[in-house]
mmCIF file of C-alpha atoms and ligand atoms in Angstrom:
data_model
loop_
_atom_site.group_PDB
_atom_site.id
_atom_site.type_symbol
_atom_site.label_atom_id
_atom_site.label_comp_id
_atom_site.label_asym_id
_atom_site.label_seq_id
_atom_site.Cartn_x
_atom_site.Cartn_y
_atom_site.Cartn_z
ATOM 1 C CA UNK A 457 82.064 88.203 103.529
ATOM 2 C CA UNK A 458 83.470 85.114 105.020
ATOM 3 C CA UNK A 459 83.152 83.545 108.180
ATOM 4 C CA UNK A 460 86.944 83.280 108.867
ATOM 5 C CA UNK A 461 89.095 86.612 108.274
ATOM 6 C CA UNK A 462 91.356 86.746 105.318
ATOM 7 C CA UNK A 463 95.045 87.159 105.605
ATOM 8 C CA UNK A 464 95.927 89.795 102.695
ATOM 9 C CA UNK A 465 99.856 90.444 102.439
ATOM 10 C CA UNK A 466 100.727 94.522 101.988
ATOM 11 C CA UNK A 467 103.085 95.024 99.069
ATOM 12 C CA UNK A 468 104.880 98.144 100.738
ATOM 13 C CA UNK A 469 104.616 99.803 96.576
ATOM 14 C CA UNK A 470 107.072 103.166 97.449
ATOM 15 C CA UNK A 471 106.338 106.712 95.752
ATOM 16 C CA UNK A 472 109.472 107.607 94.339
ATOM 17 C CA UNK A 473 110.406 111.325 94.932
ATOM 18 C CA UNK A 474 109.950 113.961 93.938
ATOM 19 C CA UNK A 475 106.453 113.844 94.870
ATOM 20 C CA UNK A 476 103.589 115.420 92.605
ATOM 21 C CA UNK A 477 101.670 118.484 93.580
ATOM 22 C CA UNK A 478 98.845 116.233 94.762
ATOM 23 C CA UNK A 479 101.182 114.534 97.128
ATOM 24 C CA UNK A 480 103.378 117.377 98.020
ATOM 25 C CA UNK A 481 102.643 117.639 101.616
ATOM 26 C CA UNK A 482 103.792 114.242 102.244
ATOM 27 C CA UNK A 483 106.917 115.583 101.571
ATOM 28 C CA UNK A 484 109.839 114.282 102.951
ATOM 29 C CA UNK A 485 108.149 111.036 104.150
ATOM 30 C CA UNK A 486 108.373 107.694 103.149
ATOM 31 C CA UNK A 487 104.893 107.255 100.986
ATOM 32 C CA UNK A 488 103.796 103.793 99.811
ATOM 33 C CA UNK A 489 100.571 102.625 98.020
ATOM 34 C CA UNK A 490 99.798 99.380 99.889
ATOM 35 C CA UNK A 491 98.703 96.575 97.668
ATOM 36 C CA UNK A 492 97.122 93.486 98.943
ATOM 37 C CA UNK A 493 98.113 90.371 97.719
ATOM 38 C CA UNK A 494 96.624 86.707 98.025
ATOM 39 C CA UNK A 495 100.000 85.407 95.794
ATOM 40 C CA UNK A 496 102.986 86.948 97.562
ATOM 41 C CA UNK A 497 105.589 84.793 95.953
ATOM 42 C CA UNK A 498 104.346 86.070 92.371
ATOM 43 C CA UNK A 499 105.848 89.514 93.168
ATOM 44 C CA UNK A 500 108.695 89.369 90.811
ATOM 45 C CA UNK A 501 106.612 89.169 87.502
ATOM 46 C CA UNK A 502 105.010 92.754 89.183
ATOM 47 C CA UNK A 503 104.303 94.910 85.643
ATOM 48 C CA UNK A 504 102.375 97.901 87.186
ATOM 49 C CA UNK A 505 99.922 98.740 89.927
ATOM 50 C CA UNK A 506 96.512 98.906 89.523
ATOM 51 C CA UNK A 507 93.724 101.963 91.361
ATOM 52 C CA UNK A 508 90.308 102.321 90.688
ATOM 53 C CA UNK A 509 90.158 106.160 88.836
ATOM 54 C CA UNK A 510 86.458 106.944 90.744
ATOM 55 C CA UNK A 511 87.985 105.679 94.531
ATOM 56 C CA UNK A 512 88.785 107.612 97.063
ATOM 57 C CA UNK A 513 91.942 107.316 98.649
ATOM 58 C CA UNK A 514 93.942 108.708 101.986
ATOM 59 C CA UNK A 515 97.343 108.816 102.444
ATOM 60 C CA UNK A 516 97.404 107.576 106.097
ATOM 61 C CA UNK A 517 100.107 107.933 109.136
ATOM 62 C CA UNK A 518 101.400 103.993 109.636
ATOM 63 C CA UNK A 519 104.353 105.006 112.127
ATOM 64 C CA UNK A 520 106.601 108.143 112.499
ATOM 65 C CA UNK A 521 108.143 107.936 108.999
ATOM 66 C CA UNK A 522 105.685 105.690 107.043
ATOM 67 C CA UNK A 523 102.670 106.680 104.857
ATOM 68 C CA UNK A 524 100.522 104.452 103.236
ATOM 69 C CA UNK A 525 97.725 105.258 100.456
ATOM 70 C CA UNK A 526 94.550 102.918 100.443
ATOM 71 C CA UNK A 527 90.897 103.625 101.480
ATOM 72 C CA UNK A 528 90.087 104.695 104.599
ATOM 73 C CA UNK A 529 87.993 101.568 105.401
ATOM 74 C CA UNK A 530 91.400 99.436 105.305
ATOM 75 C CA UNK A 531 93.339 102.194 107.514
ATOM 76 C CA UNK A 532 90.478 101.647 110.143
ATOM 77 C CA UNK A 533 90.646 98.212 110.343
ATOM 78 C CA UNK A 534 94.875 98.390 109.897
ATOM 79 C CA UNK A 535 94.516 101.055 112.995
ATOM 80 C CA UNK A 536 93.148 98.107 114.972
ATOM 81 C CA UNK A 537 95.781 95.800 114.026
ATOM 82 C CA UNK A 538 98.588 98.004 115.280
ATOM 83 C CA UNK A 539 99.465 100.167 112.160
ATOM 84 C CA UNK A 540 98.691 103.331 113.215
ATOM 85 C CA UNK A 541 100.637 106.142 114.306
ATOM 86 C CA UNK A 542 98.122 107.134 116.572
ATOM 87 C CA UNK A 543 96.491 103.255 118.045
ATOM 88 C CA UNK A 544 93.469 102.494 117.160
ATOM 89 C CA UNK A 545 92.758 105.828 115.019
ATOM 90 C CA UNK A 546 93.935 106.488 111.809
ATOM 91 C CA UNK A 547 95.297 109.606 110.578
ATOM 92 C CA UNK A 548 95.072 110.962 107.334
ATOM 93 C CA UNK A 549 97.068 112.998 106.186
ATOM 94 C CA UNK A 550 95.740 114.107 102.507
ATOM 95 C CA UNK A 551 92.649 112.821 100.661
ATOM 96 C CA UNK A 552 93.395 111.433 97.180
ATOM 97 C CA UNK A 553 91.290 110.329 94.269
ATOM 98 C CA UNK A 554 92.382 107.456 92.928
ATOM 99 C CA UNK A 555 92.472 109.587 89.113
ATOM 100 C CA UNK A 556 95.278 111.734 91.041
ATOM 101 C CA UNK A 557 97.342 108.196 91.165
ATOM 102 C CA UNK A 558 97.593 107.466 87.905
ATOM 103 C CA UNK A 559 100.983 107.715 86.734
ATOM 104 C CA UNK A 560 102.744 107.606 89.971
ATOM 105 C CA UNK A 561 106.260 106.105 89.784
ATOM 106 C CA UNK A 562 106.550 102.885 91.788
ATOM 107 C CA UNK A 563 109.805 100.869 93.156
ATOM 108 C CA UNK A 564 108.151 97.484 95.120
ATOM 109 C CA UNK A 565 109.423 94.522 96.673
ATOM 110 C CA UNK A 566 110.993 91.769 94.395
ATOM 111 C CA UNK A 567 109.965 93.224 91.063
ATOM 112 C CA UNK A 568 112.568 92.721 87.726
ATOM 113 C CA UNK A 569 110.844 95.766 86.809
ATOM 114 C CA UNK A 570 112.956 98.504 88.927
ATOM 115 C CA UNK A 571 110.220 101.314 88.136
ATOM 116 C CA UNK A 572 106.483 100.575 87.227
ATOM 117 C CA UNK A 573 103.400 102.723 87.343
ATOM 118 C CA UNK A 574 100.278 103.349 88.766
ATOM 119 C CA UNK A 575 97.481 102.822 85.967
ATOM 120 C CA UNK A 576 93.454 102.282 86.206
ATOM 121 C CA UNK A 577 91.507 99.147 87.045
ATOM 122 C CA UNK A 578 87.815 99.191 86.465
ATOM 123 C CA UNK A 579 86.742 96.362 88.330
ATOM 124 C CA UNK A 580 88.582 97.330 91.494
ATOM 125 C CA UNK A 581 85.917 96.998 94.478
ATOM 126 C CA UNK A 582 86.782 99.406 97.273
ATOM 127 C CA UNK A 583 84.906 96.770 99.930
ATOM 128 C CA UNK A 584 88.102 94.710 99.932
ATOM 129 C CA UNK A 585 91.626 94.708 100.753
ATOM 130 C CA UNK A 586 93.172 98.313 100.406
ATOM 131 C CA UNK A 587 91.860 99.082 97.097
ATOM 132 C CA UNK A 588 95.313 99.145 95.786
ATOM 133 C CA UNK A 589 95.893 95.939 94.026
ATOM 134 C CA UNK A 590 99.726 94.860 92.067
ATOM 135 C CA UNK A 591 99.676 93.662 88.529
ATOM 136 C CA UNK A 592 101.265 90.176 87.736
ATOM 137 C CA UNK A 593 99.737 89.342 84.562
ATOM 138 C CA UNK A 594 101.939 86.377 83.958
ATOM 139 C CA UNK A 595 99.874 84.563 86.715
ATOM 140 C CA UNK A 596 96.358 86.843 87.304
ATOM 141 C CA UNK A 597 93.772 86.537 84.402
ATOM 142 C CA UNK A 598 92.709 89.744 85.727
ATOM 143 C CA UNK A 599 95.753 91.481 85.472
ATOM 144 C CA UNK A 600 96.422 90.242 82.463
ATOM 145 C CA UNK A 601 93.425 91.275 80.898
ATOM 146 C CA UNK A 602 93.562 94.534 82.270
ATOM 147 C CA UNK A 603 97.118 95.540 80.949
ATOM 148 C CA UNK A 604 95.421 93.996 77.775
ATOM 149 C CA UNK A 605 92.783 96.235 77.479
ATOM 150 C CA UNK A 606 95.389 99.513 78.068
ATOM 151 C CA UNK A 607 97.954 97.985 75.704
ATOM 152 C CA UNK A 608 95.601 97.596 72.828
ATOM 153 C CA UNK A 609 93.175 100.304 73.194
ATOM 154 C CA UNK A 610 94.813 103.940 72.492
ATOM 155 C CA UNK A 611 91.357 105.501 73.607
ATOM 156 C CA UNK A 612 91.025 104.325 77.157
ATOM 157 C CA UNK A 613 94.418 105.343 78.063
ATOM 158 C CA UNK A 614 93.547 108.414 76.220
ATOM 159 C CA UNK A 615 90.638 108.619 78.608
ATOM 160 C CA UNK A 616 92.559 108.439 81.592
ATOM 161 C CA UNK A 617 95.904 110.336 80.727
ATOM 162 C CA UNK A 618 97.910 107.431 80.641
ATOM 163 C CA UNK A 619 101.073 107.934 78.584
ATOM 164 C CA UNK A 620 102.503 105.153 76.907
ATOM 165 C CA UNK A 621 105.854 104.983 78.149
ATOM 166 C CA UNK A 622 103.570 104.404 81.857
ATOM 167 C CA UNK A 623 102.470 101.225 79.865
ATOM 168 C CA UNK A 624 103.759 99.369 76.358
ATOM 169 C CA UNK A 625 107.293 98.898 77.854
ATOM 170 C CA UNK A 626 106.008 96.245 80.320
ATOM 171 C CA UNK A 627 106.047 92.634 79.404
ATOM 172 C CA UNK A 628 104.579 90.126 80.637
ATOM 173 C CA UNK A 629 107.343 88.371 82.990
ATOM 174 C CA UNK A 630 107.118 84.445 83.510
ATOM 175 C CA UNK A 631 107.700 83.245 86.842
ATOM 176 C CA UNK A 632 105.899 80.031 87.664
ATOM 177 C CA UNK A 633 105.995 77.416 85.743
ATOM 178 C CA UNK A 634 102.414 75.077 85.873
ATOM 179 C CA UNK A 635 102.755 71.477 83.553
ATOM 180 C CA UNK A 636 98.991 72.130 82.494
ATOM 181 C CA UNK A 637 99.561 76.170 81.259
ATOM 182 C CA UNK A 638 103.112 76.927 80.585
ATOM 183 C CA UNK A 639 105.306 79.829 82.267
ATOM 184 C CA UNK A 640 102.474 82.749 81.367
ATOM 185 C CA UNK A 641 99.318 80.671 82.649
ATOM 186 C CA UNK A 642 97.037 83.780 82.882
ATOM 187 C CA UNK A 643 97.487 84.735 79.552
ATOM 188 C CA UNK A 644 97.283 81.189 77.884
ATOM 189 C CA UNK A 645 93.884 80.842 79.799
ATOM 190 C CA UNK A 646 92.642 84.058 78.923
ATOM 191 C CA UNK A 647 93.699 83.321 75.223
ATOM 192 C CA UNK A 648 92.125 79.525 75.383
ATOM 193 C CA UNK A 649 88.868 81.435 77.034
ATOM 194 C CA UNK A 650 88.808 84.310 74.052
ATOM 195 C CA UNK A 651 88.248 86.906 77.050
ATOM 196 C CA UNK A 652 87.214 89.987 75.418
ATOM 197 C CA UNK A 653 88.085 92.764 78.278
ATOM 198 C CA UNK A 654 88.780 93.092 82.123
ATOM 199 C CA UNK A 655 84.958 93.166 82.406
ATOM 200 C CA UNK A 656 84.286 89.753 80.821
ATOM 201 C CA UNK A 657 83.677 88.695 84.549
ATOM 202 C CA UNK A 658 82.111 85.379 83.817
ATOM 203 C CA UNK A 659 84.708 83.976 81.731
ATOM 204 C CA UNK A 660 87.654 85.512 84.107
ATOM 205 C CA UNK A 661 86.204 84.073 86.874
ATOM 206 C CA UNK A 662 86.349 80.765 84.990
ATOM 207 C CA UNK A 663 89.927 81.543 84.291
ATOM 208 C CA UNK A 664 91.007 82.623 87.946
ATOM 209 C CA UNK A 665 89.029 79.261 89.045
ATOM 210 C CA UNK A 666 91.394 77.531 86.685
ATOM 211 C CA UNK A 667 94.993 79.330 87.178
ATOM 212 C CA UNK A 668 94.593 79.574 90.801
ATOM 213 C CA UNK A 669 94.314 76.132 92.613
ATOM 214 C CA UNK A 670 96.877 74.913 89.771
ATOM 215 C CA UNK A 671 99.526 77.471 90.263
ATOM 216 C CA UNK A 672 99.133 76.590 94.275
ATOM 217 C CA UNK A 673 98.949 72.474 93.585
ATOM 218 C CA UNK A 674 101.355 72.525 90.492
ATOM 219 C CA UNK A 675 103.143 75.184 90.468
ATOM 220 C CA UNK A 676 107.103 75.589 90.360
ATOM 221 C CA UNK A 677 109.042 79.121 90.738
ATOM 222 C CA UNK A 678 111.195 79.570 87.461
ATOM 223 C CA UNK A 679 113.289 82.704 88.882
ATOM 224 C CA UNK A 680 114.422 84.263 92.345
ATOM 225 C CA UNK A 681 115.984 82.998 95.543
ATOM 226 C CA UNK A 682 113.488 79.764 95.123
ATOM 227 C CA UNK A 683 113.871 78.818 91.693
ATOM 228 C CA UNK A 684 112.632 75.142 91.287
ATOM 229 C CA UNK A 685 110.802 75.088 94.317
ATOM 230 C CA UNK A 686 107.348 74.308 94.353
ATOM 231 C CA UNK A 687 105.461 77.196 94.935
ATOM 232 C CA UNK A 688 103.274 75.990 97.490
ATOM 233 C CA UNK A 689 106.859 75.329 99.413
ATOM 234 C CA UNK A 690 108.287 78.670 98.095
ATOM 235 C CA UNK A 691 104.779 80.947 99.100
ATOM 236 C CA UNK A 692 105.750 80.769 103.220
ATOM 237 C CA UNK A 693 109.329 81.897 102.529
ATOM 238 C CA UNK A 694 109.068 84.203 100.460
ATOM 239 C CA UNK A 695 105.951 85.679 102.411
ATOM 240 C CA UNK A 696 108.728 85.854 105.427
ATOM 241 C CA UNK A 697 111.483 87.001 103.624
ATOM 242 C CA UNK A 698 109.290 90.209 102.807
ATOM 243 C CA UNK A 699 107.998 90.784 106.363
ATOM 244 C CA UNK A 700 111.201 90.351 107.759
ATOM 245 C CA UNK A 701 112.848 92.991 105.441
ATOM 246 C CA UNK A 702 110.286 95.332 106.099
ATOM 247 C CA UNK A 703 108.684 95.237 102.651
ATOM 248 C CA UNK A 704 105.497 93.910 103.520
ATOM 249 C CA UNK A 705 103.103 93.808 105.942
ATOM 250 C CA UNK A 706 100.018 91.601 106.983
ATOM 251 C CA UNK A 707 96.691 92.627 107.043
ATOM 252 C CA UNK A 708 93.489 90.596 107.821
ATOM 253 C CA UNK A 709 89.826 91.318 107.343
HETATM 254 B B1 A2H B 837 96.023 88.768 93.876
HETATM 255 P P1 A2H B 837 90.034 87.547 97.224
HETATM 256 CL CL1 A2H B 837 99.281 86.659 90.621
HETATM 257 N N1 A2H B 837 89.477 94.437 94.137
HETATM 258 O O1 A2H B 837 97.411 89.250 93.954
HETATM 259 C C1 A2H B 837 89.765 93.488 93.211
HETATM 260 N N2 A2H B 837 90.776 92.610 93.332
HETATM 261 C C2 A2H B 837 91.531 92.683 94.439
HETATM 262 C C3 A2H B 837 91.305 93.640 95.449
HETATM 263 C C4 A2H B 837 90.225 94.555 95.255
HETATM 264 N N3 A2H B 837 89.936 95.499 96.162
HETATM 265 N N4 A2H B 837 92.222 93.484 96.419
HETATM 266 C C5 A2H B 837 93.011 92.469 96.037
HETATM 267 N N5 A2H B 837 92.614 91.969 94.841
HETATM 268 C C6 A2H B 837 93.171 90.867 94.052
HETATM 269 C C7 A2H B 837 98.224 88.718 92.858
HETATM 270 C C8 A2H B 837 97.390 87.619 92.304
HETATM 271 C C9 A2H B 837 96.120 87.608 92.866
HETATM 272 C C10 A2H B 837 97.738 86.656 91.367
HETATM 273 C C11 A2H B 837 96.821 85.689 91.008
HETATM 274 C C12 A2H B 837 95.539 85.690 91.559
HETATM 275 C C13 A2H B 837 95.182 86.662 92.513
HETATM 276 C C14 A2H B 837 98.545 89.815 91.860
HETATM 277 N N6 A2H B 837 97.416 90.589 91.483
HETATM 278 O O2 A2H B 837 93.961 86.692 93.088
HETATM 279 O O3 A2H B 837 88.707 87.890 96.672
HETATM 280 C C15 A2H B 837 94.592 90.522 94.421
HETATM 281 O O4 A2H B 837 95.213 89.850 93.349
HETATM 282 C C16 A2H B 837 92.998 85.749 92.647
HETATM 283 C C17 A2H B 837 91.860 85.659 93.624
HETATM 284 O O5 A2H B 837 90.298 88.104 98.580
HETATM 285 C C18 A2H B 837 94.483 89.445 95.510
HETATM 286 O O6 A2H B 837 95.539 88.502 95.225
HETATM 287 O O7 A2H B 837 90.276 86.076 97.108
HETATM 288 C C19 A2H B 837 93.111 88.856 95.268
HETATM 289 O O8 A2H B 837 92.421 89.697 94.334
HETATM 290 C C20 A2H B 837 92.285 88.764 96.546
HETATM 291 O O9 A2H B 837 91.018 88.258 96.196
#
């Protein structure tokens, strides 16, 4: 942990209806897994969410209408930022593994895809953020190489009951343009690297190392309301565009 706190962006990710039998007593309220993001203006290349199968989730009480689903250490610490029903004490309304989120239909903020999924992430840590995290692969190495691992290995989303239609539809979507790597940076890096799997953590730290400061310092938006706008210029609007509709939230730690 830092010295300073970190300013995460929530990705308000809704659960479209009808609801599961897991999540049917949240019935009839507006239920979103809450995905923090470093990289808000990447959210139109979104391809899936990502939840650790072994966490444990709570779907907690943000305001009269809103749920949101992400461990309970990040409802705590949300509870003393104001997003609570109750102030300062969260309220949880069902506990949730994150194995019972696989699959869930998603509709979030900005995405090209208009429905994407809820699939597994091994290398999830539940000590950070909400323990939800969105999938841009065109610009994460460790998105990328996660989607990677699903797309090209029947058995592990045999293992975790992940259907294919949840999965091989989703391209990867360029967004941001960076001189250096091209419009799908993550993946050319991951590719130049020869990263092996989502647990290579070495190498993909390397490769985050390498995408990140670039896409920040060179980086220009290739679609959405900011095309050709450097993204370091396009990052503050677009972070305020999605607060001020309602889509987003922030959340520091
Ligand atoms: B970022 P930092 Cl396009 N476990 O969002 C593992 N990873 C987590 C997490 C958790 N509990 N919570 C958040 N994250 C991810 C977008 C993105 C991100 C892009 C490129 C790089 C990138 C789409 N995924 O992060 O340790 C989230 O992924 C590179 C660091 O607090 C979040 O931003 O610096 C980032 O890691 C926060 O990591």
């Amino acid at each position: 942990e830092g010295v300073l706190p970190q300013e995460y962006v929530l990705i308000k990710m809704e659960v479209i209806p009808p609801f599961p039998p897991q999540l049917k007593t949240l019935e009839g309220k507006k239920v979103y897994l809450a995905a923090a993001t470093l990289r808000p203006e990447t959210m139109y290349g979104q391809t899936n969410c990502w939840v650790l199968p072994d966490g444990k989730y709570g779907a907690f009480e943000i305001n009269d209408t809103d749920v949101f689903i992400l461990t309970a250490r990040s409802a705590l610490n949300l509870a003393y930022q104001n997003l609570s029903r109750v102030p300062q004490k969260p309220t949880c309304l069902a506990e949730i593994s994150g194995n019972d989120l696989i699959g869930l239909p998603l509709k979030s903020p900005l995405a090209f895809n208009e429905i994407i999924y809820a699939l597994p992430m091994m290398t999830i840590l539940t000590d950070k953020g909400t323990g939800i995290v969105t999938s841009v692969p065109s610009d994460s190495p460790d998105d990328f190489m996660a989607l990677q691992d699903l797309v090209s290995k029947p058995a592990l989303r045999a293992k975790f009951a992940v259907k294919d239609e949840w999965v091989l539809p989703f391209k990867v979507v360029p967004i941001i343009n960076i001189p250096e790597f091209g419009d799908k940076s993550a993946e050319k890096v991951c590719l130049d690297l020869k990263i092996k799997s989502q647990n290579d953590k070495e190498k993909l730290a390397e490769a985050k190392r390498m995408t990140y400061l670039k896409g920040f310092t060179d980086g220009t938006m290739i679609v959405g309301e900011f095309k050709g706008r450097k993204v370091q210029d396009a990052k503050p609007l677009i972070k305020n565009k999605l607060l001020e509709e309602g889509t987003a939230v922030l959340y520091s730690e």
